[in-house]
Short mmCIF file of C-alpha atoms in Angstrom, two decimals:
data_model
loop_
_atom_site.label_atom_id
_atom_site.label_comp_id
_atom_site.label_asym_id
_atom_site.label_seq_id
_atom_site.Cartn_x
_atom_site.Cartn_y
_atom_site.Cartn_z
CA MET A 1 122.51 -126.79 10.81
CA ARG A 2 119.53 -128.61 9.37
CA VAL A 3 116.13 -129.68 10.66
CA LEU A 4 113.35 -131.94 9.40
CA HIS A 5 109.74 -131.47 8.37
CA VAL A 6 107.16 -134.10 7.41
CA ALA A 7 105.27 -132.82 4.37
CA GLU A 8 102.48 -134.07 2.21
CA ALA A 9 104.14 -135.03 -1.06
CA ASP A 10 101.62 -133.09 -3.17
CA LEU A 11 102.17 -129.91 -1.12
CA TRP A 12 105.90 -130.27 -1.68
CA MET A 13 105.33 -130.63 -5.43
CA ARG A 14 103.24 -127.44 -5.42
CA ALA A 15 105.99 -125.68 -3.46
CA LEU A 16 108.48 -126.51 -6.19
CA GLU A 17 106.33 -124.59 -8.65
CA ALA A 18 105.63 -121.70 -6.25
CA GLY A 19 109.20 -121.35 -4.93
CA GLY A 20 108.25 -121.79 -1.28
CA TYR A 21 106.68 -124.38 1.00
CA ARG A 22 103.74 -123.24 3.15
CA GLY A 23 102.60 -126.39 4.94
CA SER A 24 102.76 -126.36 8.73
CA THR A 25 101.59 -129.64 10.18
CA ARG A 26 99.25 -132.38 9.08
CA GLY A 27 96.19 -130.77 7.52
CA LEU A 28 97.17 -127.19 8.42
CA ASP A 29 99.20 -124.54 6.63
CA LEU A 30 101.44 -121.61 7.52
CA ALA A 31 98.56 -119.10 7.38
CA GLN A 32 96.54 -121.13 9.89
CA VAL A 33 99.32 -121.93 12.36
CA GLY A 34 101.76 -119.04 11.92
CA PHE A 35 104.86 -121.19 11.48
CA VAL A 36 106.11 -124.41 9.91
CA HIS A 37 106.62 -127.22 12.42
CA ALA A 38 110.00 -128.93 12.25
CA SER A 39 112.02 -131.38 14.32
CA THR A 40 115.46 -132.77 14.99
CA ALA A 41 116.52 -136.29 14.03
CA ARG A 42 115.72 -137.63 17.51
CA GLN A 43 112.34 -135.91 17.59
CA LEU A 44 111.20 -137.23 14.20
CA PRO A 45 110.06 -140.72 15.34
CA ALA A 46 107.81 -139.22 18.04
CA VAL A 47 106.36 -136.72 15.57
CA VAL A 48 105.56 -139.50 13.11
CA ALA A 49 104.10 -141.74 15.85
CA GLY A 50 101.98 -138.92 17.26
CA LEU A 51 100.71 -137.21 14.12
CA TYR A 52 100.94 -139.83 11.38
CA ALA A 53 100.07 -143.09 13.16
CA ASP A 54 96.95 -143.48 11.03
CA ALA A 55 98.40 -141.99 7.83
CA SER A 56 99.75 -143.68 4.77
CA LEU A 57 103.40 -142.69 4.71
CA GLU A 58 103.38 -143.19 0.95
CA ASP A 59 101.82 -139.72 0.74
CA GLN A 60 104.44 -138.09 2.98
CA VAL A 61 108.03 -136.96 2.50
CA VAL A 62 110.64 -135.72 4.95
CA LEU A 63 112.19 -132.40 3.98
CA VAL A 64 115.74 -131.73 5.15
CA ILE A 65 115.80 -127.97 5.69
CA ASP A 66 118.89 -125.78 5.95
CA VAL A 67 118.28 -123.31 8.78
CA PRO A 68 120.74 -120.58 7.63
CA THR A 69 119.12 -120.52 4.17
CA CYS A 70 115.67 -120.10 5.72
CA GLU A 71 116.86 -117.30 7.95
CA SER A 72 118.71 -115.46 5.18
CA SER A 73 115.51 -115.65 3.11
CA GLY A 74 113.47 -113.93 5.82
CA SER A 75 112.00 -117.00 7.55
CA PRO A 76 113.55 -117.09 11.04
CA VAL A 77 113.78 -120.34 12.99
CA ARG A 78 112.86 -120.17 16.67
CA TRP A 79 113.27 -122.99 19.18
CA GLU A 80 110.08 -123.12 21.23
CA VAL A 81 108.62 -125.55 23.75
CA PRO A 82 105.08 -126.63 22.75
CA GLU A 83 102.45 -127.05 25.46
CA ASP A 84 102.56 -130.84 25.12
CA SER A 85 106.36 -131.17 25.34
CA ALA A 86 109.25 -130.56 27.67
CA GLN A 87 111.76 -129.93 24.90
CA PRO A 88 112.04 -127.19 22.30
CA PHE A 89 111.18 -127.80 18.66
CA PRO A 90 112.25 -125.69 15.68
CA HIS A 91 109.48 -123.48 14.31
CA ILE A 92 110.05 -121.73 10.98
CA TYR A 93 108.29 -118.36 10.89
CA GLY A 94 107.66 -117.93 7.19
CA PRO A 95 107.60 -119.99 4.04
CA VAL A 96 110.44 -122.47 3.54
CA PRO A 97 112.27 -121.44 0.37
CA VAL A 98 112.72 -124.33 -2.04
CA SER A 99 116.45 -123.51 -2.04
CA ALA A 100 116.58 -124.35 1.71
CA VAL A 101 115.47 -127.94 1.12
CA VAL A 102 118.64 -129.96 0.60
CA ALA A 103 117.01 -133.40 0.45
CA VAL A 104 113.57 -134.97 0.14
CA LEU A 105 113.40 -138.39 1.77
CA ARG A 106 110.84 -141.17 2.09
CA MET A 107 109.65 -143.09 5.12
CA ARG A 108 108.11 -146.54 4.92
CA ARG A 109 105.64 -148.46 7.04
CA GLY A 110 106.15 -152.21 7.02
CA ALA A 111 103.41 -154.82 6.99
CA ASP A 112 103.78 -154.96 10.78
CA GLY A 113 103.05 -151.21 11.02
CA ARG A 114 106.57 -150.25 12.03
CA VAL A 115 108.02 -147.16 10.44
CA THR A 116 111.41 -147.19 8.78
CA MET A 117 112.86 -143.71 9.20
CA PRO A 118 114.92 -142.17 6.41
CA VAL A 119 118.70 -142.43 6.51
CA LEU A 120 120.12 -139.05 7.51
CA ASP A 121 123.84 -139.85 7.28
CA GLY A 122 125.88 -137.01 5.83
CA LEU A 123 123.00 -134.52 5.81
CA ASP A 124 124.11 -132.48 8.87
CA VAL A 125 120.71 -132.80 10.56
CA LEU A 126 120.66 -131.79 14.22
CA GLU A 127 120.28 -134.80 16.48
CA ALA A 128 118.80 -132.79 19.35
CA PRO A 129 117.84 -129.18 20.11
CA PRO A 130 120.84 -126.90 20.53
CA ALA A 131 122.00 -126.20 24.07
CA ARG A 132 120.59 -123.03 25.49
#
C-alpha cells in the first residue's frame, strides 16, 4: 500500500542526505504540524488545486511512499478526516524514511494553467482511502 506526498524538491534533496523527510505541507514541517500530509491517487488533484494553485510545480515533486516501510520504521500512518473534508487522508506521524520512498515523480503545469499529474501505473498507489 502506497500513498503520495507533494514535496518541495529542495527539501527532498536534503532528506536524501539526512536519511528522512520532515516536510509536512506547503511551507510547514513535521515539527510544526505533527505529521506529514499525504493523499491517495484520487485525492492528489484536489490537493494540488487547493494548496499549489499559485505555485510553480517545477519546484515540487510527488513522493510515492510505501506505508509498511514507514510503519516498520516507527512512523505510523493514520487515516484522519481533516476539518475541511468529508473523507480521510493519510497522515504520517514521524519522518518519512528515505527507504520508504519508492518513486519521485514530476507534475507539470501547461501554458493554459492545467496540471498534468504524474503517471502512477504499476506503483501500487491507493486510489481511495481504505474501507473502514
